[in-house]
Structures are given as C-alpha cells and as structure tokens.
Coordinates of C-alpha atoms in Angstrom, one line a residue:
Chain A
X1 CA 22.4 -10.4 -15.2
X2 CA 23.4 -10.4 -11.6
X3 CA 20.3 -9.9 -9.4
X4 CA 19.9 -9.5 -5.7
X5 CA 16.5 -10.1 -4.1
X6 CA 15.8 -8.8 -0.6
X7 CA 13.3 -10.6 1.6
X8 CA 12.1 -10.3 5.2
X9 CA 11.1 -12.9 7.7
X10 CA 7.7 -12.1 9.1
X11 CA 5.1 -14.0 11.2
X12 CA 2.5 -15.9 9.1
X13 CA -0.8 -14.5 10.4
X14 CA -4.0 -16.3 9.7
X15 CA -7.3 -15.7 11.3
X16 CA -6.1 -13.2 14.0
X17 CA -3.2 -11.1 15.0
X18 CA -2.1 -10.3 18.6
X19 CA 0.7 -8.4 20.3
X20 CA 2.9 -9.5 23.2
X21 CA 2.0 -8.2 26.6
X22 CA 4.7 -5.6 26.5
X23 CA 3.2 -4.2 23.3
X24 CA 6.5 -4.5 21.4
X25 CA 6.0 -7.3 19.0
X26 CA 3.5 -9.6 17.2
X27 CA 2.8 -12.6 19.4
X28 CA 4.3 -15.5 17.4
X29 CA 3.7 -18.3 19.9
X30 CA 1.0 -19.7 17.6
X31 CA 2.4 -18.8 14.2
X32 CA 5.1 -19.8 11.7
X33 CA 7.1 -17.5 9.7
X34 CA 7.3 -16.6 6.0
X35 CA 8.1 -13.9 3.5
X36 CA 5.4 -11.6 2.1
X37 CA 3.6 -12.4 -1.2
X38 CA 5.3 -9.4 -2.8
X39 CA 8.7 -10.9 -2.0
X40 CA 7.7 -14.4 -3.1
X41 CA 7.0 -12.7 -6.5
X42 CA 10.3 -10.8 -6.4
X43 CA 12.2 -14.1 -6.0
X44 CA 10.2 -15.7 -8.8
X45 CA 10.8 -12.7 -11.1
X46 CA 14.5 -12.8 -10.5
X47 CA 14.7 -16.5 -11.3
X48 CA 12.6 -16.1 -14.5
X49 CA 14.9 -13.2 -15.7
X50 CA 18.0 -15.4 -15.2
X51 CA 16.4 -18.3 -16.9
X52 CA 15.8 -16.0 -19.9
X53 CA 18.9 -13.9 -19.9
X54 CA 21.5 -15.8 -17.9
X55 CA 23.2 -14.6 -14.8
X56 CA 22.5 -15.5 -11.2
X57 CA 20.2 -14.7 -8.3
X58 CA 21.4 -13.9 -4.8
X59 CA 18.9 -13.6 -1.9
X60 CA 19.5 -11.4 1.1
X61 CA 17.7 -10.9 4.4
X62 CA 18.3 -8.7 7.3
X63 CA 17.1 -10.4 10.5
X64 CA 17.8 -12.9 13.2
X65 CA 19.7 -16.1 12.6
X66 CA 16.3 -17.9 12.3
X67 CA 15.7 -16.0 9.0
X68 CA 18.0 -18.5 7.4
X69 CA 14.8 -20.6 7.0
X70 CA 13.5 -17.9 4.6
X71 CA 16.8 -17.7 2.7
X72 CA 16.7 -21.5 2.2
X73 CA 13.1 -21.1 0.9
X74 CA 14.4 -18.8 -1.8
X75 CA 17.4 -21.0 -2.6
X76 CA 15.0 -23.9 -3.2
X77 CA 13.2 -21.7 -5.8
X78 CA 16.4 -21.1 -7.8
X79 CA 18.5 -18.5 -6.0
X80 CA 22.2 -19.5 -6.0
X81 CA 23.6 -17.6 -3.1
X82 CA 22.3 -16.4 0.3
X83 CA 23.3 -13.5 2.5
X84 CA 22.3 -13.1 6.1
X85 CA 22.7 -9.6 7.5
X86 CA 22.4 -10.8 11.1
X87 CA 20.7 -8.5 13.7
X88 CA 20.8 -8.8 17.4
X89 CA 17.0 -8.9 17.8
X90 CA 16.5 -5.1 17.7
X91 CA 14.3 -3.8 14.9
X92 CA 16.2 -2.0 12.2
X93 CA 14.5 1.1 10.9
X94 CA 14.3 1.7 7.1
X95 CA 17.3 4.1 7.1
X96 CA 19.6 1.5 8.8
X97 CA 18.1 -1.3 6.7
X98 CA 18.8 0.5 3.4
X99 CA 22.4 1.4 4.5
X100 CA 23.1 -2.3 5.4
X101 CA 21.8 -3.6 2.1
X102 CA 23.7 -0.8 0.2
X103 CA 27.0 -2.0 1.7
X104 CA 26.4 -5.6 0.5
X105 CA 25.4 -4.3 -3.0
X106 CA 28.6 -2.1 -3.3
X107 CA 30.7 -5.2 -2.4
X108 CA 29.2 -7.4 -5.1
X109 CA 28.4 -5.4 -8.3
X110 CA 24.8 -6.4 -9.0
X111 CA 22.9 -5.2 -12.1
X112 CA 19.5 -5.2 -10.5
X113 CA 18.1 -5.3 -6.9
X114 CA 14.5 -6.5 -6.4
X115 CA 12.5 -5.9 -3.3
X116 CA 8.8 -6.2 -2.3
X117 CA 7.0 -2.9 -2.5
X118 CA 6.5 -2.9 1.3
X119 CA 7.2 -5.3 4.1
X120 CA 4.1 -7.1 5.4
X121 CA 4.8 -6.1 9.0
X122 CA 6.3 -2.6 9.3
X123 CA 4.8 -1.3 6.0
X124 CA 7.3 1.5 5.8
X125 CA 7.2 1.8 1.9
X126 CA 10.7 3.2 1.7
X127 CA 13.6 0.7 2.0
X128 CA 13.9 0.3 -1.8
X129 CA 13.9 4.0 -2.4
X130 CA 16.4 4.8 0.3
X131 CA 18.6 2.0 -1.0
X132 CA 18.5 3.5 -4.5
X133 CA 19.5 7.0 -3.1
X134 CA 22.3 5.4 -1.1
X135 CA 23.6 3.8 -4.3
X136 CA 22.8 6.7 -6.7
X137 CA 20.7 4.3 -8.8
X138 CA 17.3 4.8 -10.4
X139 CA 14.3 3.2 -8.8
X140 CA 10.7 2.3 -9.7
X141 CA 8.2 1.0 -7.2
X142 CA 5.0 -1.0 -7.1
X143 CA 5.9 -2.8 -10.3
X144 CA 3.6 -5.4 -11.8
X145 CA 5.3 -6.1 -15.1
X146 CA 9.0 -6.1 -15.9
X147 CA 10.9 -6.6 -19.1
X148 CA 14.6 -6.6 -19.4
X149 CA 17.3 -6.0 -22.0
X150 CA 21.1 -5.8 -21.8
X151 CA 21.2 -2.2 -20.7
X152 CA 17.9 -1.5 -19.1
X153 CA 14.5 -2.5 -17.9
X154 CA 10.9 -1.4 -18.7
X155 CA 8.8 -1.5 -15.5
X156 CA 5.0 -1.1 -15.6
X157 CA 2.3 -0.4 -13.1
X158 CA -1.3 0.9 -13.1
X159 CA -2.4 4.0 -11.3
X160 CA -5.9 5.5 -11.2
X161 CA -6.8 3.7 -14.5
X162 CA -3.6 4.7 -16.3
X163 CA -0.8 2.4 -17.2
X164 CA 2.6 3.9 -16.3
X165 CA 5.7 2.6 -18.0
X166 CA 9.2 3.5 -16.6
X167 CA 12.4 3.0 -18.6
X168 CA 15.4 2.6 -16.3
X169 CA 19.0 2.2 -17.2
X170 CA 20.9 -0.5 -15.2
X171 CA 21.9 -0.9 -12.5
X172 CA 18.6 -0.2 -10.9
X173 CA 16.4 -0.9 -7.9
X174 CA 12.8 -2.2 -8.6
X175 CA 10.2 -3.0 -5.9
X176 CA 7.4 -5.4 -7.1
X177 CA 3.9 -6.2 -6.1
X178 CA 2.1 -9.5 -6.0
X179 CA 0.5 -10.2 -9.4
X180 CA 3.7 -9.6 -11.4
X181 CA 3.8 -13.4 -11.8
X182 CA 2.6 -16.6 -10.2
X183 CA 5.4 -18.0 -8.0
X184 CA 6.4 -21.7 -8.6
X185 CA 6.6 -24.3 -5.9
X186 CA 10.0 -25.5 -4.9
X187 CA 11.2 -28.7 -6.6
X188 CA 12.7 -31.6 -4.6
X189 CA 16.2 -31.1 -6.1
X190 CA 15.9 -27.4 -5.3
X191 CA 15.1 -28.2 -1.7
X192 CA 18.0 -30.6 -1.3
X193 CA 20.4 -28.0 -2.9
X194 CA 19.0 -25.3 -0.5
X195 CA 19.6 -27.5 2.5
X196 CA 23.3 -27.9 1.7
X197 CA 24.0 -24.3 0.5
X198 CA 26.3 -22.1 2.5
X199 CA 25.0 -18.8 3.8
X200 CA 27.3 -15.7 3.8
X201 CA 27.0 -13.7 7.0
X202 CA 27.8 -10.3 8.3
X203 CA 26.5 -8.2 11.2
X204 CA 25.6 -4.6 10.3
X205 CA 25.5 -1.9 12.9
X206 CA 22.1 -0.9 14.4
X207 CA 21.5 2.8 14.6
X208 CA 18.8 4.8 16.2
X209 CA 16.4 6.7 13.9
X210 CA 14.2 9.8 14.2
X211 CA 11.0 7.6 14.1
X212 CA 10.8 5.5 17.3
X213 CA 8.2 2.8 18.0
X214 CA 6.6 3.0 21.4
X215 CA 3.9 0.4 21.4
X216 CA 1.9 -1.8 19.1
X217 CA -1.8 -2.5 19.6
X218 CA -4.7 -4.1 17.9
X219 CA -7.2 -1.4 16.9
X220 CA -10.2 -1.0 19.1
X221 CA -12.0 -2.5 16.2
X222 CA -15.5 -2.5 15.0
X223 CA -15.4 -6.2 15.6
X224 CA -18.9 -7.4 16.4
X225 CA -21.1 -10.2 15.2
X226 CA -23.1 -9.7 12.1
X227 CA -26.9 -9.5 12.3
X228 CA -28.1 -12.6 10.5
X229 CA -30.9 -11.7 8.0
X230 CA -31.8 -15.3 7.3
X231 CA -31.0 -18.5 5.5
X232 CA -30.4 -18.9 1.8
X233 CA -32.5 -17.4 -0.9
X234 CA -35.4 -16.9 1.5
X235 CA -33.5 -14.1 3.1
X236 CA -33.4 -12.1 -0.1
X237 CA -36.5 -9.9 0.6
X238 CA -35.0 -8.9 3.9
X239 CA -31.6 -8.2 2.2
X240 CA -33.4 -6.0 -0.3
X241 CA -35.0 -4.1 2.5
X242 CA -31.6 -3.5 4.2
X243 CA -30.0 -2.4 1.0
X244 CA -32.8 0.1 0.5
X245 CA -32.5 1.3 4.1
X246 CA -28.7 1.8 3.6
X247 CA -29.5 3.9 0.4
X248 CA -27.8 1.4 -1.8
X249 CA -30.6 0.9 -4.3
X250 CA -30.8 3.1 -7.3
Chain B
X1 CA 5.7 28.3 9.5
X2 CA 3.7 26.0 7.2
X3 CA 2.4 22.6 6.6
X4 CA 2.7 21.4 3.0
X5 CA 0.5 18.7 1.5
X6 CA 0.9 17.0 -1.9
X7 CA -2.6 17.0 -3.5
X8 CA -3.4 14.5 -6.2
X9 CA -6.3 14.8 -8.6
X10 CA -8.9 12.2 -9.6
X11 CA -10.9 13.2 -12.6
X12 CA -12.1 16.8 -12.0
X13 CA -11.3 17.4 -8.3
X14 CA -8.9 16.7 -5.6
X15 CA -8.7 12.9 -4.8
X16 CA -10.6 11.8 -1.8
X17 CA -7.4 10.4 -0.3
X18 CA -5.8 13.9 -0.6
X19 CA -8.8 15.5 1.1
X20 CA -8.3 13.1 4.0
X21 CA -4.6 14.1 4.1
X22 CA -5.5 17.8 4.1
X23 CA -7.9 17.2 7.0
X24 CA -5.0 15.8 9.0
X25 CA -2.6 18.5 7.8
X26 CA -5.0 21.2 8.9
X27 CA -5.2 19.7 12.4
X28 CA -1.5 20.4 12.9
X29 CA -2.5 24.0 13.5
X30 CA 0.2 25.9 11.5
X31 CA -0.9 29.3 10.2
X32 CA -0.3 28.3 6.6
X33 CA -1.6 25.1 5.0
X34 CA -0.1 24.8 1.5
X35 CA -1.3 22.4 -1.2
X36 CA 1.3 21.4 -3.7
X37 CA -0.3 20.5 -7.1
X38 CA 1.2 19.2 -10.3
X39 CA -1.3 20.5 -12.8
X40 CA -2.2 23.3 -15.1
X41 CA -3.0 26.4 -13.0
X42 CA -6.3 26.9 -14.9
X43 CA -7.5 23.5 -13.6
X44 CA -6.7 24.1 -9.9
X45 CA -10.0 24.0 -7.9
X46 CA -9.0 26.8 -5.5
X47 CA -12.4 27.0 -3.8
X48 CA -12.5 23.2 -3.2
X49 CA -9.1 23.5 -1.5
X50 CA -10.2 26.6 0.4
X51 CA -13.0 24.5 1.9
X52 CA -10.2 22.5 3.6
X53 CA -8.6 25.7 4.9
X54 CA -5.8 25.7 2.4
X55 CA -4.2 29.1 2.4
X56 CA -1.6 28.7 -0.4
X57 CA -1.5 26.6 -3.5
X58 CA 1.8 25.9 -5.2
X59 CA 1.2 24.9 -8.8
X60 CA 3.9 23.2 -10.8
X61 CA 2.7 23.4 -14.4
X62 CA 3.2 20.8 -17.2
X63 CA 5.5 23.2 -19.0
X64 CA 7.9 23.1 -16.0
X65 CA 7.6 19.4 -15.3
X66 CA 5.9 17.0 -17.7
X67 CA 4.4 13.8 -16.3
X68 CA 4.9 11.9 -13.1
X69 CA 8.5 11.8 -12.0
X70 CA 8.6 10.7 -8.3
X71 CA 12.1 12.0 -7.5
X72 CA 11.5 15.3 -9.2
X73 CA 8.2 15.7 -7.3
X74 CA 10.1 15.0 -4.1
X75 CA 12.8 17.6 -5.0
X76 CA 10.0 20.2 -5.6
X77 CA 8.6 19.4 -2.1
X78 CA 12.1 19.7 -0.5
X79 CA 12.6 23.1 -2.1
X80 CA 9.2 24.4 -1.1
X81 CA 9.6 23.1 2.5
X82 CA 12.8 25.2 2.8
X83 CA 11.2 28.3 1.2
X84 CA 8.1 28.2 3.4
X85 CA 9.7 27.0 6.7
X86 CA 7.6 23.9 6.7
X87 CA 7.3 22.0 10.0
X88 CA 5.6 19.1 8.2
X89 CA 5.2 17.7 4.7
X90 CA 2.5 15.1 4.1
X91 CA 0.7 13.3 1.3
X92 CA -2.0 10.7 1.0
X93 CA -0.9 7.1 1.6
X94 CA -1.4 6.2 -2.0
X95 CA 1.1 4.5 -4.3
X96 CA 2.3 7.9 -5.4
X97 CA 2.1 9.6 -2.0
X98 CA 4.1 6.9 -0.3
X99 CA 6.6 6.9 -3.1
X100 CA 7.2 10.7 -3.3
X101 CA 7.4 11.0 0.5
X102 CA 9.9 8.1 0.6
X103 CA 12.1 10.0 -2.0
X104 CA 11.7 13.1 0.1
X105 CA 12.9 11.2 3.2
X106 CA 15.9 9.9 1.2
X107 CA 16.7 13.4 -0.2
X108 CA 16.6 15.1 3.2
X109 CA 17.9 12.2 5.3
X110 CA 14.8 12.5 7.5
X111 CA 12.5 9.7 8.8
X112 CA 9.2 9.2 7.0
X113 CA 6.2 7.6 8.7
X114 CA 3.8 5.9 6.2
X115 CA 0.1 5.5 6.6
X116 CA -0.6 7.6 9.7
X117 CA -4.0 7.9 11.3
X118 CA -3.1 10.6 13.8
X119 CA -0.3 13.1 14.1
X120 CA 0.1 15.6 16.9
X121 CA 2.7 18.2 17.5
X122 CA 4.4 17.7 20.9
X123 CA 6.6 20.7 21.2
X124 CA 9.9 21.5 19.5
X125 CA 10.8 19.1 16.8
X126 CA 8.6 16.3 18.2
X127 CA 5.5 14.8 16.8
X128 CA 3.5 11.9 18.3
X129 CA 1.8 9.7 15.8
X130 CA -0.2 6.6 15.2
X131 CA 0.4 4.6 12.0
X132 CA -0.6 1.4 10.3
X133 CA 1.4 -1.7 10.6
X134 CA 0.3 -4.9 8.9
X135 CA -1.8 -2.8 6.6
X136 CA -3.8 -1.5 9.5
X137 CA -4.4 -4.8 11.3
X138 CA -2.1 -3.3 14.0
X139 CA -1.5 0.3 15.1
X140 CA 1.9 1.6 16.1
X141 CA 2.2 4.5 18.5
X142 CA 5.5 6.2 17.7
X143 CA 7.5 9.4 18.3
X144 CA 9.1 11.3 15.5
X145 CA 12.0 13.7 16.2
X146 CA 12.8 15.6 13.1
X147 CA 13.1 19.3 11.9
X148 CA 10.4 18.5 9.3
X149 CA 7.9 15.8 10.0
X150 CA 7.4 13.7 6.8
X151 CA 4.4 11.4 6.7
X152 CA 1.6 9.9 4.6
X153 CA -2.0 9.6 5.8
X154 CA -3.8 6.2 5.6
X155 CA -6.4 6.3 2.8
X156 CA -9.0 4.4 4.8
X157 CA -8.7 5.8 8.3
X158 CA -9.0 9.6 8.5
X159 CA -12.3 11.0 7.2
X160 CA -12.2 14.0 4.9
X161 CA -13.9 16.9 6.8
X162 CA -14.4 20.1 5.0
X163 CA -13.9 23.2 7.2
X164 CA -16.9 24.7 5.5
X165 CA -19.1 22.0 6.9
X166 CA -18.7 22.1 10.6
X167 CA -19.3 18.9 12.5
X168 CA -22.3 18.6 14.7
X169 CA -24.9 18.6 11.9
X170 CA -25.2 22.3 11.5
X171 CA -26.0 23.2 7.9
X172 CA -23.3 24.8 5.9
X173 CA -23.1 28.5 6.2
X174 CA -22.3 30.9 3.3
X175 CA -19.4 29.8 1.2
X176 CA -16.0 30.5 2.7
X177 CA -14.4 33.4 1.0
X178 CA -11.5 32.1 -1.1
X179 CA -8.7 33.7 0.9
X180 CA -6.3 31.5 -1.0
X181 CA -3.1 32.5 -2.8
X182 CA -2.2 30.6 -5.9
X183 CA 1.6 30.6 -6.7
X184 CA 2.9 29.3 -10.0
X185 CA 6.1 27.6 -8.9
X186 CA 9.0 27.0 -11.3
X187 CA 11.5 24.8 -9.5
X188 CA 15.1 24.1 -10.7
X189 CA 15.5 20.4 -11.5
X190 CA 18.6 18.4 -12.1
X191 CA 18.8 15.8 -14.9
X192 CA 19.2 13.1 -12.3
X193 CA 15.8 13.9 -10.8
X194 CA 14.1 13.2 -14.2
X195 CA 15.7 9.8 -15.1
X196 CA 12.7 7.9 -13.8
X197 CA 9.5 9.3 -15.3
X198 CA 6.2 7.7 -16.2
X199 CA 5.1 7.3 -19.8
X200 CA 1.3 7.1 -19.4
X201 CA -1.3 5.3 -21.5
X202 CA -4.8 4.2 -20.8
X203 CA -4.9 0.9 -18.8
X204 CA -6.4 -2.2 -20.3
X205 CA -9.6 -2.1 -18.2
X206 CA -11.4 -2.5 -14.9
X207 CA -9.7 -2.7 -11.5
X208 CA -8.7 0.9 -11.5
X209 CA -12.0 2.0 -10.1
X210 CA -11.9 -0.7 -7.3
X211 CA -10.2 1.7 -4.8
X212 CA -12.8 4.4 -5.2
X213 CA -16.0 2.3 -6.1
X214 CA -19.1 3.1 -4.0
X215 CA -20.2 -0.5 -4.1
X216 CA -17.9 -3.6 -4.3
X217 CA -19.3 -7.1 -4.8
X218 CA -16.6 -9.5 -3.5
X219 CA -16.1 -13.1 -4.5
X220 CA -13.9 -15.7 -2.8
X221 CA -13.2 -19.4 -2.8
X222 CA -16.9 -20.1 -2.5
X223 CA -17.5 -18.8 -6.1
X224 CA -15.9 -22.1 -7.1
X225 CA -14.1 -21.3 -10.3
X226 CA -13.3 -18.8 -13.0
X227 CA -16.7 -19.4 -14.7
X228 CA -18.7 -18.6 -11.5
X229 CA -18.3 -14.8 -11.6
X230 CA -21.1 -13.8 -14.1
X231 CA -23.8 -13.5 -11.4
X232 CA -21.5 -11.3 -9.3
X233 CA -20.7 -9.1 -12.3
X234 CA -24.5 -8.8 -13.0
X235 CA -25.2 -7.8 -9.3
X236 CA -22.3 -5.3 -9.3
X237 CA -23.8 -3.7 -12.5
X238 CA -27.2 -3.5 -10.9
X239 CA -25.8 -1.8 -7.8
X240 CA -23.5 0.5 -9.7
X241 CA -20.4 -1.2 -8.4
X242 CA -17.5 -3.4 -9.4
X243 CA -16.3 -6.9 -8.6
X244 CA -13.4 -7.5 -6.1
X245 CA -12.0 -10.8 -5.1
X246 CA -10.0 -12.5 -2.4
X247 CA -6.4 -13.6 -2.7
X248 CA -7.2 -17.3 -3.3
X249 CA -9.2 -16.2 -6.4
X250 CA -6.1 -14.5 -8.0
X251 CA -3.7 -17.1 -6.8
X252 CA -5.8 -19.7 -8.5
X253 CA -5.8 -17.6 -11.7
X254 CA -9.7 -17.3 -11.7
X255 CA -9.5 -13.5 -11.9
X256 CA -6.7 -10.9 -12.6
X257 CA -4.7 -9.7 -9.7
X258 CA -5.9 -6.1 -10.1
X259 CA -9.2 -7.2 -8.7
X260 CA -7.8 -8.4 -5.5
X261 CA -9.0 -6.8 -2.3
X262 CA -6.5 -7.1 0.6
X263 CA -3.1 -6.4 2.1
X264 CA -1.3 -7.2 -1.1
X265 CA -4.0 -6.0 -3.4
X266 CA -6.2 -3.0 -3.2
X267 CA -7.6 -1.3 -0.1
X268 CA -11.2 -0.3 -0.7
X269 CA -13.4 2.3 0.9
X270 CA -16.9 1.7 -0.5
X271 CA -20.3 2.5 1.1
X272 CA -21.1 -1.2 0.7
X273 CA -19.0 -4.3 0.5
X274 CA -21.0 -7.5 -0.2
X275 CA -18.6 -10.3 0.6
X276 CA -19.8 -13.5 -1.1
X277 CA -18.1 -16.9 -0.4
X278 CA -15.2 -15.1 1.4
X279 CA -14.2 -16.6 4.7
X280 CA -12.3 -13.5 5.8
X281 CA -8.6 -14.1 6.3
X282 CA -7.1 -11.3 8.2
X283 CA -5.1 -10.1 5.1
X284 CA -8.4 -9.7 3.3
X285 CA -9.9 -7.8 6.2
X286 CA -7.0 -5.4 6.0
X287 CA -8.2 -4.5 2.5
X288 CA -12.0 -4.1 3.2
X289 CA -12.1 -2.7 6.8
X290 CA -12.5 0.8 5.3
X291 CA -15.9 -0.2 3.9
X292 CA -18.8 1.7 5.6
X293 CA -21.1 -1.3 5.6
X294 CA -20.2 -5.0 5.1
X295 CA -22.8 -7.7 4.2
X296 CA -21.6 -11.3 4.1
X297 CA -23.1 -14.2 2.2
X298 CA -21.5 -17.4 3.5
X299 CA -22.5 -21.0 4.0
X300 CA -20.5 -21.1 7.2
X301 CA -22.0 -19.3 10.2
X302 CA -18.6 -19.5 11.9
X303 CA -16.7 -17.8 9.1
X304 CA -14.4 -15.0 10.4
X305 CA -15.9 -12.5 8.0
X306 CA -19.1 -12.5 10.1
X307 CA -17.2 -10.8 12.9
X308 CA -16.5 -7.9 10.6
X309 CA -19.8 -7.7 8.8
X310 CA -22.9 -5.7 9.8
X311 CA -25.3 -8.2 8.2
X312 CA -25.1 -11.7 7.0
X313 CA -27.0 -14.3 5.1
X314 CA -26.2 -17.9 5.9
X315 CA -26.5 -19.7 2.6
X316 CA -25.0 -20.6 -0.8
X317 CA -24.1 -17.6 -2.9
X318 CA -25.1 -19.6 -6.0
X319 CA -28.7 -19.5 -4.8
X320 CA -28.7 -16.1 -3.0
X321 CA -27.2 -14.0 -5.7
X322 CA -29.4 -15.1 -8.6
X323 CA -32.4 -14.5 -6.3
X324 CA -31.1 -11.1 -5.3
X325 CA -30.5 -10.2 -9.0
X326 CA -34.0 -11.3 -9.8
X327 CA -35.5 -9.3 -7.0
X328 CA -33.6 -6.1 -8.0
X329 CA -34.6 -6.5 -11.6
X330 CA -38.3 -6.8 -10.5
X331 CA -38.2 -3.4 -8.7

C-alpha cells in the first residue's frame, strides 16, 4: 500500500505560551519545534501498515524550509520519501493547504493519505476533509483504530459512549488521533538514513481566503494563585468543608 | 433570513454543547433561528428548543437518512441554507460538529471557522469572530468574508443561556409559548454522500462520560504507576464522578488513552476538577480550563497547576486521597 502522511511543524510549547509583540505569531524564541502527537501517531500507523501489508510511506509537510527537520524525524521512523511544499513564510489557510496537498497526491497515486485530526496550532479541523473533497475520495476523521485490507479500510472511533465503525473503499483519506498506537522511538540506523535522504521540493501558490487572521492573544485568563488549604492529610477536614461549600458532596 | 444550527442529542435532550451553540446563534440576531435535528420527529423536544428562541425545527427522520453520515448531514445543511436564505450555519465544536461543518465548507467552497467563542455580524457579508487556537490556549481575532458564515462554537467557552431564564437573577416567568414550527424535511441525497456512514455499537466502557462528567478526579505522573489508580477510582465513585488522566499517564500505558484530559485527549467541563499529582503542562490546561472549580493536590508548591487552581493541598496524593476517602465515608 502506498501511503502519504501529512505533518506540520509547530512550536513545542511547555509551561507557557506567548505571542510576538505584533500579535501575529507564537513567540518561539524560547522553544523548539515538533509535530503534534496526532501526527506522530499518523506516521507510526503508516509504518505499521506497510510492515504488515507491504508498500511504502511518504511524508509531506507544507511549511518553511526549516520544516525539513520534521520530515527527517518521520524518515527516521520508517518513512521512505519526503516532500516539502515550501512556503514563503505566509500562513496557508486550510483551503490552500488542501489544494497544495491534493496536487501532490494526484501526481503520485497514493492508496491512503493519513493526517492528524487537527493541527496543534491553528486547530482548523478541516484540511483532511477538504483534501478528500478535492480528490473525490471518502474520508473518516478522529480515528483511533484502523484495520486495512487490499481494497479498503475499517476505521473506528468512539462518540458519546458509542463505537462508530466506518468502512471505506480505497483510495481514502483518514485523520487520526493520539491513542491509535504508541509511537516508536527512532533507531540509530533510521536516523542515519534520514540524514542522507533526499527531500523533494515544490512551492505551491499562496492564496487569500475568506477567513483572515487579524491578531493572536493569550486569553485574559483566570490565572491566579490557588488558595492553599494546608499540608498533607492534615488539610483533609478543610478540603471536605470546601467541597461541601461548593455543593460537591452528595 | 435565518441562522441554522445543527443540534445534537445526548440521552433525552439537546446536548449541552449544542445549547451553547444555539446561545451564540441566537446572538446573531436574525429573525429565524432554525435547529437542524437528525432524529425521529416524535422525540424532538420542541419546548426545550423554544427556550433558546428556536423558531423552526428541521427534522430529518431515520427513514430518510439512517445513522450518522457526515457528508450527507453536510449536504442537508447546504440545502436548507439555500432554502431558508441562511446568513450563518453553525454547530457545536464537537467531533461531529467540526466534521460536518468542515464537509459543508468543502461542499460550498466557503471558509469555516472552528471553535469560535464570539461571532458578530459586521455588515454585508462580514462577520468578526474570536476563535480558539492551540485548543484555547490562544485566541485568534479574525474577519470572515463569506455569503454564509460557517463556524463551530467552542464546547467549553460560551455558556448555554436559555432565553426563558433572563440573566440578572430574576426568576423565570411563565413558560415561553412554543411558537415553534416543526418541519419534517426529506432531502435528496446522492449515493456519493452516503459512502461514509457509521455502523454504531455500544463502546467497551468508560471514558465516554468524561466530556460531560460533573466531577473529574485527575491523576498524573504523581500517581506513580498503573496500580496506583484504585484510590482515585474510589474517590471518583464517592463524588459521583469519573477518573481522567494526564498525557504522561497514557503515554506510559498506565491508563487507556480515552481517559486523557488535554489538547490531544478530551476537553472537560465539570463543576469540579480534582487534579492529583498533575504538574499542569499547558496542553493539559487546554483540556481542563473549562472546569468551574479546580482543586490541586501536589507535592510541589511551585507546580504550574497551582496557577490555574482555586484551591490546593500541598502534599502527597497517596496520603491525602485515602484520608479524604475515609472522611467522606464517615459522613
């Protein structure tokens, strides 16, 4: 099976998140970059499928040249080919992103395209679905269990206490969520191979979209310091009083 | 001119997330607020919807469209939007709401803004909006130019406010007369819209109620291992709640992923979140910031979770929780 996995370079945020003074981007002076957990799982799932059923995994990202770091990360885990859709620094909206990925998919004849359910940063929840409509392929989203056969996949997720199973013919687009597997760590040979691997490049056209970002800000949060009720088990009577006051005790 | 809102059901009534979406939809100020419901028309709670100023209910019955089929649901919304002259179509920012509205965006070629907290008409085809980025850790202020504004409403941001219960603490007046029209809608659907359709069966167990639980007892790295969760389960039972966990707990394989609270897990909106042995990485805060009250139990007085909690106990959860369980049992 020929599989394409789409990943996105995003800042690694830890204890805090801040925006640049112009309110246009996340301040990354103090952070590294990574791909989201959903996408780490998409890469792992693709590698597992090809280990089982044969075929190969390609990994694609749309982003600046620096995103090659994230492509190499996926190559180290078992992807065989990397594609950079290089941007000029402008943020591509979900419509332009889906169109750019669709062009790559049309050129290469994949059976399956895997994406994360949503990007960690923009959280648009729609690139996979727009991609499927561009291609005329079926799509299932938020998937946490995937089984494959020669002519189709069965994709499963839970919703409001009900398990949903979707049977899709191939080719298809699937967006996955963390929890579908536990991603492996890269091996040393994998890392060496990734370092040497060639990266295919193209530069898709940016296009304006009907939804336009003006500024980003950190919410005027409820951030405050907790009232300390006490130390250790001695604080339990006070905790019980607070729980009662909040109406939490039956 | 109308606003259309996809309304989901949770057990007997409209889902809380859908009521929040209706609250935002009503604020757009169009004369008609339509609820689109995929259910048997006998089970539609018209008066509950009338409380949210819904004027029209469009019911798509199981005989017409069996089960959940995201693209077909979006096709139905697209048709109704044309028929009713909709200026906006919205849904709750749930897995289904985001999925159906994304399909609607793709079908119509229009932009879709996911997880909005505020949407305001700004003349002509312009809406100004505020939406979540980074699962709500950042807010984006944006402008949408589109003949129909498509968006979902963050499940943990906008409060559901019934029109029958005016703000300001005045007691509810007599019930609002149900001036609400129920239309049984029979859309034309193409085969292609029905290719992807859910076969539903009861889920294994647990987790499903995490998103809507009234009390969540959270466990993190401080729990120490897979065998350390029994006291948390016991406490959750006593408080009528469920156990949720941080990402490290699921990455270590101590608990199943469906119990994860956070950006890549479940976003919770309980009355009370009791965070035990959880340091409070920002991705975890994204999942629990919708809790009304947060109480942290942590050995580290400098843990980031304390900056998001209302109350804290500085101490080892392995001592505090058994003592709390004992105290609650003694009541």
